[in-house]
Coordinates of C-alpha atoms in Angstrom, one line a residue:
M1353 CA -10.7 -85.8 -61.1
K1354 CA -11.9 -82.1 -59.2
R1355 CA -15.1 -82.1 -59.4
T1356 CA -17.0 -78.5 -61.6
N1357 CA -16.9 -75.1 -60.0
I1358 CA -21.0 -75.3 -60.2
D1359 CA -21.7 -77.8 -56.9
E1360 CA -19.4 -75.2 -55.0
M1361 CA -21.7 -72.7 -57.0
I1362 CA -24.9 -73.6 -56.8
C1363 CA -24.4 -75.4 -52.3
K1364 CA -23.0 -71.1 -51.9
Q1365 CA -26.1 -69.6 -53.4
E1366 CA -29.0 -72.8 -52.5
G1367 CA -27.3 -73.2 -48.8
I1368 CA -26.6 -76.7 -49.3
A1369 CA -24.1 -78.7 -48.7
E1370 CA -24.5 -81.1 -50.9
V1371 CA -25.3 -80.5 -54.6
T1372 CA -27.7 -83.9 -55.5
R1373 CA -30.6 -85.0 -59.1
E1374 CA -33.3 -84.8 -55.4
A1375 CA -32.6 -81.4 -53.6
L1376 CA -31.9 -80.1 -57.7
N1377 CA -35.7 -81.2 -57.7
K1378 CA -36.4 -79.7 -54.9
I1379 CA -34.8 -76.1 -55.3
Q1380 CA -35.8 -76.2 -59.4
L1381 CA -39.9 -77.0 -58.1
A1382 CA -40.0 -73.6 -54.9
K1383 CA -37.9 -72.0 -57.7
L1384 CA -40.5 -72.3 -60.1
N1385 CA -43.9 -72.2 -57.9
A1386 CA -42.2 -68.8 -56.0
V1387 CA -42.1 -67.6 -60.0
L1388 CA -45.9 -68.9 -60.2
K1389 CA -47.5 -67.0 -57.2
R1390 CA -45.1 -63.4 -58.4
E1391 CA -46.9 -63.3 -61.7
K1392 CA -50.0 -63.8 -60.0
E1393 CA -49.6 -61.3 -57.5
R1394 CA -48.4 -59.3 -60.3
E1395 CA -50.0 -60.1 -62.1
G1396 CA -47.0 -60.4 -64.7
F1397 CA -47.2 -62.3 -68.5
Y1398 CA -47.9 -65.5 -66.7
R1399 CA -50.3 -64.7 -64.8
N1400 CA -52.8 -67.5 -66.0
L1401 CA -51.0 -70.2 -65.8
P1402 CA -51.3 -72.1 -62.0
E1403 CA -50.0 -70.6 -59.3
K1404 CA -48.4 -74.3 -58.1
L1405 CA -47.1 -76.8 -59.6
E1406 CA -46.9 -80.6 -56.9
N1407 CA -43.7 -81.5 -59.2
L1408 CA -41.6 -80.4 -62.2
D1409 CA -43.5 -83.0 -64.5
A1410 CA -46.2 -80.5 -64.7
L1411 CA -44.9 -77.8 -65.9
K1412 CA -44.8 -79.9 -69.7
T1413 CA -47.9 -78.9 -70.1
F1414 CA -47.6 -74.8 -70.0
P1415 CA -47.4 -73.0 -73.5
F1416 CA -44.7 -72.4 -74.7
T1417 CA -43.2 -68.5 -75.0
T1418 CA -41.6 -67.6 -78.4
E1419 CA -39.0 -65.0 -79.5
S1420 CA -41.7 -62.8 -81.1
E1421 CA -43.8 -62.8 -78.3
L1422 CA -40.9 -61.9 -76.1
A1423 CA -40.2 -59.1 -79.0
K1424 CA -43.9 -58.0 -78.5
N1425 CA -44.4 -58.0 -73.8
S1426 CA -41.4 -57.6 -73.2
G1427 CA -42.4 -54.9 -71.0
R1428 CA -45.6 -57.3 -69.4
M1429 CA -42.0 -60.0 -68.9
L1430 CA -40.7 -57.0 -65.8
L1431 CA -41.5 -58.2 -62.8
C1432 CA -39.3 -56.1 -61.1
S1433 CA -40.2 -52.0 -60.3
Q1434 CA -37.6 -49.7 -63.4
G1435 CA -36.0 -48.1 -60.9
E1436 CA -34.7 -52.4 -59.8
V1437 CA -33.4 -52.8 -63.5
Q1438 CA -29.7 -52.4 -63.8
R1439 CA -29.3 -53.4 -67.0
V1440 CA -31.6 -54.1 -70.1
I1441 CA -30.6 -56.3 -72.9
S1442 CA -31.9 -55.1 -76.4
E1443 CA -32.1 -57.8 -80.3
Q1444 CA -33.8 -57.2 -83.4
T1445 CA -35.5 -60.4 -83.5
S1446 CA -34.7 -61.7 -87.1
G1447 CA -37.5 -61.7 -89.5
T1448 CA -39.6 -58.8 -87.9
T1449 CA -40.1 -55.1 -88.5
G1450 CA -41.3 -54.5 -85.4
A1451 CA -39.4 -53.7 -81.7
G1452 CA -36.9 -56.0 -80.8
K1453 CA -36.7 -57.8 -78.1
R1454 CA -35.4 -55.9 -74.3
V1455 CA -34.1 -58.2 -71.1
F1456 CA -33.9 -57.2 -68.3
Y1457 CA -32.1 -57.3 -65.1
T1458 CA -31.5 -56.4 -61.8
E1459 CA -28.2 -56.0 -59.4
R1460 CA -28.8 -59.7 -58.1
D1461 CA -28.9 -61.3 -61.0
C1462 CA -26.1 -59.6 -62.6
E1463 CA -24.9 -60.6 -59.2
H1464 CA -25.7 -64.4 -59.9
T1465 CA -23.7 -64.9 -63.5
I1466 CA -20.7 -63.2 -62.3
E1467 CA -20.4 -66.6 -59.6
L1468 CA -21.8 -68.1 -62.7
F1469 CA -18.9 -66.7 -64.5
M1470 CA -16.0 -66.9 -62.0
A1471 CA -17.3 -71.1 -60.8
G1472 CA -16.1 -71.6 -65.4
L1473 CA -12.8 -69.3 -65.6
G1474 CA -12.0 -70.8 -62.2
E1475 CA -11.0 -73.9 -63.6
F1476 CA -7.9 -73.2 -66.4
I1477 CA -7.3 -68.7 -65.0
Y1478 CA -5.2 -68.5 -61.5
P1479 CA -4.1 -65.9 -58.7
G1480 CA -1.5 -63.0 -61.5
S1481 CA -3.0 -65.2 -64.5
T1482 CA -3.1 -62.2 -67.7
T1483 CA -6.7 -62.9 -69.7
M1484 CA -8.0 -61.0 -73.2
V1485 CA -11.5 -60.4 -72.3
A1486 CA -12.3 -60.3 -76.6
M1487 CA -16.3 -59.6 -75.8
P1488 CA -18.2 -56.6 -75.7
F1489 CA -17.5 -53.8 -73.4
S1490 CA -21.2 -51.5 -73.6
G1491 CA -20.9 -49.8 -70.8
P1492 CA -22.1 -51.2 -66.8
F1493 CA -22.8 -54.9 -66.6
S1494 CA -22.1 -55.7 -69.7
L1495 CA -20.7 -59.1 -70.5
G1496 CA -17.6 -57.7 -70.6
E1497 CA -18.0 -56.6 -67.6
L1498 CA -19.5 -59.4 -66.0
I1499 CA -16.7 -61.1 -66.9
A1500 CA -13.7 -58.5 -66.2
E1501 CA -15.5 -58.4 -63.4
A1502 CA -15.6 -62.5 -62.6
I1503 CA -12.4 -62.3 -63.2
R1504 CA -10.7 -59.8 -61.4
R1505 CA -12.6 -62.0 -57.6
I1506 CA -10.4 -64.8 -59.1
G1507 CA -7.3 -62.8 -58.0
A1508 CA -6.8 -62.4 -61.9
K1509 CA -5.4 -59.4 -64.9
P1510 CA -8.5 -59.2 -67.2
L1511 CA -7.2 -56.9 -70.5
L1512 CA -10.5 -55.4 -71.6
T1513 CA -9.4 -55.8 -75.7
G1514 CA -13.2 -55.4 -76.9
T1515 CA -13.8 -57.2 -80.1
G1516 CA -14.0 -55.6 -83.7
R1517 CA -9.8 -55.0 -82.7
T1518 CA -6.8 -55.1 -85.9
Y1519 CA -4.8 -57.3 -86.0
G1520 CA -1.6 -55.2 -85.9
E1521 CA -3.9 -54.0 -82.1
L1522 CA -4.6 -57.8 -81.7
K1523 CA -0.6 -58.3 -82.0
T1524 CA 1.1 -55.8 -80.3
I1525 CA -1.8 -56.7 -77.5
L1526 CA 0.0 -60.0 -77.1
E1527 CA 3.4 -59.1 -77.3
K1528 CA 2.9 -56.3 -74.7
E1529 CA 0.8 -58.0 -72.3
Q1530 CA 2.0 -61.6 -72.7
P1531 CA -1.7 -62.8 -71.9
D1532 CA -2.3 -66.3 -70.6
T1533 CA -5.9 -66.7 -71.2
Y1534 CA -8.4 -65.9 -74.3
V1535 CA -12.0 -65.5 -73.2
G1536 CA -14.4 -64.9 -76.4
M1537 CA -16.1 -65.9 -79.6
P1538 CA -13.9 -69.4 -81.6
V1539 CA -14.1 -68.3 -85.7
A1540 CA -12.0 -64.6 -84.4
L1541 CA -10.0 -66.3 -81.5
L1542 CA -8.8 -68.9 -84.4
S1543 CA -8.8 -65.4 -87.1
M1544 CA -6.3 -64.3 -84.1
L1545 CA -4.2 -67.4 -83.9
R1546 CA -3.8 -67.9 -87.2
M1547 CA -2.8 -64.5 -88.2
C1548 CA -0.7 -63.7 -85.0
G1549 CA 0.8 -66.5 -84.2
K1550 CA -0.9 -67.6 -80.6
G1551 CA 1.5 -66.1 -78.5
S1552 CA 2.1 -67.0 -74.7
I1553 CA -2.4 -68.1 -74.8
K1554 CA -1.9 -71.6 -73.4
R1555 CA -6.1 -71.3 -72.5
A1556 CA -9.2 -70.1 -74.2
L1557 CA -12.9 -70.3 -73.0
V1558 CA -14.7 -69.9 -76.2
S1559 CA -18.9 -68.9 -75.7
G1560 CA -20.8 -66.3 -77.5
D1561 CA -21.4 -67.8 -81.0
A1562 CA -21.6 -71.1 -82.4
C1563 CA -18.4 -73.6 -82.7
P1564 CA -18.0 -75.5 -85.5
E1565 CA -16.3 -78.6 -85.0
T1566 CA -13.8 -78.1 -87.9
V1567 CA -13.2 -74.4 -86.1
M1568 CA -12.4 -76.0 -82.6
N1569 CA -10.1 -78.2 -83.7
A1570 CA -8.1 -76.0 -85.3
I1571 CA -7.9 -73.4 -82.5
E1572 CA -7.1 -77.2 -80.0
K1573 CA -4.4 -78.1 -82.6
I1574 CA -2.3 -74.6 -82.9
L1575 CA -2.6 -74.2 -78.8
E1576 CA -1.9 -77.5 -77.9
T1577 CA -4.5 -77.9 -75.3
Q1578 CA -8.7 -78.8 -75.1
L1579 CA -10.8 -76.4 -74.7
W1580 CA -13.3 -74.1 -72.5
P1581 CA -16.9 -74.1 -74.2
H1582 CA -19.1 -72.8 -72.5
Y1583 CA -22.8 -71.6 -73.0
G1584 CA -25.3 -69.3 -72.7
S1585 CA -27.8 -66.4 -74.3
R1586 CA -29.2 -63.0 -72.9
E1587 CA -32.8 -64.9 -72.0
M1588 CA -31.2 -66.5 -69.7
G1589 CA -28.9 -64.0 -68.2
L1590 CA -25.8 -64.4 -70.3
G1591 CA -24.8 -67.5 -68.5
G1592 CA -25.7 -71.3 -68.7
A1593 CA -23.5 -73.9 -68.7
I1594 CA -20.1 -74.2 -68.2
C1595 CA -17.1 -76.4 -68.6
C1596 CA -15.6 -78.6 -66.0
A1597 CA -12.1 -80.4 -66.4
A1598 CA -14.1 -83.8 -68.0
H1599 CA -14.4 -81.9 -70.9
D1600 CA -17.4 -83.6 -71.9
G1601 CA -20.1 -81.8 -72.1
M1602 CA -21.5 -78.1 -70.2
H1603 CA -23.6 -78.0 -66.7
M1604 CA -26.5 -76.3 -66.7
R1605 CA -26.7 -73.4 -63.8
E1606 CA -30.6 -75.6 -62.5
N1607 CA -30.7 -73.8 -60.2
H1608 CA -31.2 -71.0 -61.7
C1609 CA -32.8 -72.2 -64.7
I1610 CA -34.9 -75.6 -66.1
M1611 CA -34.1 -77.1 -69.2
E1612 CA -36.2 -79.1 -71.6
I1613 CA -35.6 -80.7 -75.5
I1614 CA -38.0 -80.9 -77.6
D1615 CA -39.3 -82.3 -80.9
E1616 CA -40.2 -79.7 -83.8
K1617 CA -44.1 -81.5 -82.3
G1618 CA -43.0 -80.1 -79.3
N1619 CA -42.9 -83.4 -77.2
V1620 CA -40.7 -83.4 -74.6
L1621 CA -37.4 -85.3 -75.6
P1622 CA -35.5 -88.0 -72.5
D1623 CA -32.2 -87.1 -72.6
G1624 CA -29.8 -88.5 -75.1
E1625 CA -32.3 -87.5 -78.0
W1626 CA -31.1 -84.4 -80.0
G1627 CA -34.1 -81.6 -80.0
E1628 CA -34.4 -77.9 -79.5
L1629 CA -33.7 -76.3 -75.8
V1630 CA -36.6 -74.6 -74.0
I1631 CA -35.4 -72.8 -70.8
T1632 CA -37.4 -71.9 -67.6
T1633 CA -35.3 -69.4 -65.8
I1634 CA -36.6 -69.3 -62.3
G1635 CA -33.7 -67.7 -61.1
M1636 CA -34.0 -64.6 -62.9
E1637 CA -35.5 -61.8 -60.5
A1638 CA -36.1 -59.2 -63.2
Q1639 CA -37.9 -60.3 -65.4
P1640 CA -38.4 -64.4 -65.4
L1641 CA -38.9 -66.2 -69.2
I1642 CA -41.0 -70.0 -68.5
R1643 CA -40.5 -71.9 -71.4
Y1644 CA -38.9 -69.9 -73.5
R1645 CA -37.6 -71.6 -77.3
T1646 CA -34.0 -70.8 -77.3
G1647 CA -33.9 -72.1 -81.4
D1648 CA -30.8 -73.6 -80.2
C1649 CA -30.7 -77.4 -81.1
T1650 CA -28.4 -79.5 -78.2
R1651 CA -29.3 -82.1 -76.0
I1652 CA -28.7 -83.6 -72.4
I1653 CA -25.7 -86.0 -71.4
P1654 CA -28.0 -89.1 -69.9
G1655 CA -25.4 -90.1 -66.6
R1656 CA -23.6 -88.4 -64.7
C1657 CA -20.4 -87.0 -65.7
I1658 CA -16.7 -88.5 -64.4
C1659 CA -16.4 -85.4 -62.6
G1660 CA -18.6 -86.9 -60.3
S1661 CA -20.9 -84.4 -59.8
E1662 CA -25.1 -85.0 -60.6
V1663 CA -26.0 -81.9 -62.0
K1664 CA -27.1 -82.6 -65.9
R1665 CA -25.2 -81.6 -68.9
L1666 CA -25.1 -80.1 -72.3
D1667 CA -23.5 -81.0 -75.9
F1668 CA -22.8 -79.0 -77.7
V1669 CA -24.5 -75.7 -79.2
K1670 CA -26.0 -75.1 -82.4
R1671 CA -28.5 -73.2 -83.7
I1672 CA -31.5 -74.2 -85.4
S1673 CA -31.2 -72.9 -89.3
Q1674 CA -31.6 -73.2 -92.4
P1675 CA -28.8 -75.2 -95.1
G1676 CA -26.7 -72.1 -96.5
T1677 CA -25.9 -70.1 -93.7
I1678 CA -22.4 -68.3 -91.6
R1679 CA -21.8 -71.5 -89.7
E1680 CA -22.2 -74.7 -92.1
M1681 CA -20.0 -71.9 -94.0
D1682 CA -17.1 -72.0 -90.9
D1683 CA -17.3 -75.8 -90.6
V1684 CA -16.1 -75.8 -94.3
L1685 CA -13.9 -73.1 -94.9
F1686 CA -11.8 -73.0 -92.1
Q1687 CA -10.2 -77.0 -92.8
I1688 CA -8.6 -74.4 -95.0
P1689 CA -5.6 -73.4 -93.2
E1690 CA -4.7 -70.8 -94.5
L1691 CA -7.9 -68.7 -93.9
V1692 CA -7.2 -65.9 -91.6
D1693 CA -11.0 -65.1 -92.6
Y1694 CA -14.3 -64.0 -94.3
S1695 CA -17.0 -61.9 -94.3
V1696 CA -20.8 -62.2 -97.0
R1697 CA -22.2 -59.5 -98.1
I1698 CA -25.0 -59.3 -101.0
T1699 CA -25.8 -57.8 -104.1
E1700 CA -28.8 -58.0 -105.7
D1701 CA -29.0 -61.9 -106.0
K1702 CA -25.7 -62.5 -105.5
K1703 CA -23.2 -63.2 -102.9
E1704 CA -19.5 -61.6 -102.8
I1705 CA -17.4 -63.6 -100.8
T1706 CA -14.8 -61.5 -99.8
A1707 CA -11.5 -63.9 -98.3
L1708 CA -8.9 -62.8 -96.4
L1709 CA -6.1 -65.6 -96.3
T1710 CA -1.7 -66.1 -95.3
S1711 CA -0.5 -67.6 -98.6
D1712 CA -0.9 -68.4 -102.7
K1713 CA -1.3 -71.8 -101.4
G1714 CA -4.8 -70.9 -99.7
M1715 CA -5.9 -69.5 -103.1
E1716 CA -5.3 -72.9 -104.8
S1717 CA -7.3 -74.4 -101.7
L1718 CA -9.8 -72.2 -101.4
R1719 CA -10.8 -72.8 -105.5
N1720 CA -10.6 -76.6 -104.9
V1721 CA -13.2 -76.3 -101.9
L1722 CA -15.8 -74.3 -103.6
T1723 CA -15.6 -76.3 -106.6
D1724 CA -15.0 -80.0 -106.1
G1725 CA -16.0 -79.9 -101.8
Y1726 CA -18.5 -77.7 -101.0
H1727 CA -22.3 -76.9 -101.8
I1728 CA -23.6 -73.5 -100.4
S1729 CA -27.1 -73.5 -100.5
E1730 CA -26.7 -72.0 -104.6
L1731 CA -23.5 -73.2 -105.3
Q1732 CA -24.6 -76.4 -105.3
K1733 CA -24.5 -77.6 -108.7
S1734 CA -22.8 -74.7 -109.8
R1735 CA -19.5 -74.6 -111.7
M1736 CA -16.6 -72.6 -111.6
E1737 CA -16.3 -70.5 -115.3
R1738 CA -14.3 -68.1 -115.4
Y1739 CA -12.2 -65.7 -112.9
S1740 CA -9.1 -62.5 -113.3
L1741 CA -6.6 -61.1 -110.9
I1742 CA -6.0 -57.5 -110.3
F1743 CA -3.4 -56.9 -108.2
C1744 CA -3.2 -53.5 -106.0
K1745 CA -0.7 -51.8 -103.7
T1746 CA -2.1 -50.7 -100.5
R1747 CA 1.0 -49.1 -97.2
D1748 CA 2.6 -52.5 -96.5
T1749 CA 0.1 -55.0 -97.2
L1750 CA 0.1 -56.9 -100.8
L1751 CA -4.0 -57.7 -102.0
Y1752 CA -5.6 -59.0 -104.4
R1753 CA -9.0 -60.3 -105.6
I1754 CA -10.0 -62.6 -107.6
I1755 CA -13.3 -62.5 -109.1
W1756 CA -14.8 -65.9 -109.7
T1757 CA -17.9 -66.1 -112.4
T1758 CA -20.6 -69.0 -111.2
T1759 CA -24.0 -69.8 -112.8
T1760 CA -25.1 -68.3 -108.9
G1761 CA -23.0 -65.1 -109.9
I1762 CA -19.7 -63.3 -107.9
I1763 CA -17.8 -64.4 -105.3
C1764 CA -15.2 -62.5 -104.9
M1765 CA -12.5 -63.6 -103.2
L1766 CA -9.4 -61.0 -101.6
H1767 CA -6.2 -61.9 -100.0
H1768 CA -3.3 -61.0 -97.8
L1769 CA 0.1 -60.9 -97.8
T1770 CA 2.3 -59.7 -95.0
S1771 CA 5.5 -58.3 -96.2
Q1772 CA 8.7 -57.7 -94.0
G1773 CA 6.3 -59.3 -91.1
K1774 CA 4.9 -56.2 -90.5
N1775 CA 1.6 -56.3 -88.7
T1776 CA -2.0 -54.9 -91.1
G1777 CA -4.4 -52.4 -90.2
L1778 CA -7.2 -55.5 -91.6
S1779 CA -9.6 -56.5 -89.7
I1780 CA -12.0 -58.3 -91.5
R1781 CA -14.6 -59.2 -89.9
T1782 CA -16.9 -56.3 -89.2
V1783 CA -20.2 -57.9 -90.7
R1784 CA -20.8 -62.2 -91.8
Y1785 CA -24.7 -62.1 -93.1
F1786 CA -26.4 -63.6 -95.7

């Protein structure tokens, strides 16, 4: 089996002949000490930490950096001049009303991310192939553009599909451009496959969103091949771990990021145990973070990968959240083969679910799931009391709304049927939230 491309990438970036555990540890310690030195010299946010560590184990003694601290101190965490900043990503921190967190990137940071994307995409994208890039395009150095640039350097053609396309537009792209690979978020991919068919798509990389097992299994069944999951976040430069041909975890970008797994009390856990992912971004030039709590749950898979690489691997990653989240709903509702997509809207104390289905059979399946097999927070112990059926006509699409009254509120379902095989202009998932 071919060894993961991330080994070659690390060798090239670090000027070493072979990636070994000893070599990676030396690289991480040297880069960590370089970050600490820069913090002292520039009187950065972490200036009160020691300037040098003798070993990586000493990192465990450092305090954690939280999401709220990043939001409050984004500017103070910047270790380069404003003129060197090529990209800034701003995001409102959940649960706060103040300024959102800002993450800064230099041109070098973006270049290293492109090289990581080339390593990951190069596992299954080939020169001359065509790839749908269904990721956000928000200007130069955006996530979509960095992925597209990586595809171009491989010698393949990126289709700048972006997000928010209607199913009719996606169907047209599939028929006209005949892409063989797809890069995007998992639920959006499954929705497209169920609504438009797989067309010429043979392989897919999913990232940017936690991928519930139900969704992953459904996609792999349609494509008849394994997915290539990748992991990344804004705080680690948009790319953090990539899948290899073994499909047994995601190889971490260890020359760029030190990753730890901690328990609820903040204790570092050994490889193999599940907990919260903590990152120290030693390779970030603009804004390195030290022991940043990601809020993601995963584990480091113990042992060497069967591809032969000694680079550590992350297992499946999901958000640490309360029961009743949208991911929990995804995991159960997408078991229904007829479900294309759904959205959730809060009205007063009620949750309205609008669902898009491909046949009448899906309506009955959805009813059975909600009443017999699924418990969503407030829906627990609820029972269906009545429902009514309302028909309406819009263009070439037949819609009807089913209103179910439960002891916890009203659940609204939007059912969809295409007429005479025509493409619909619907794009249901503009906003999904609780």
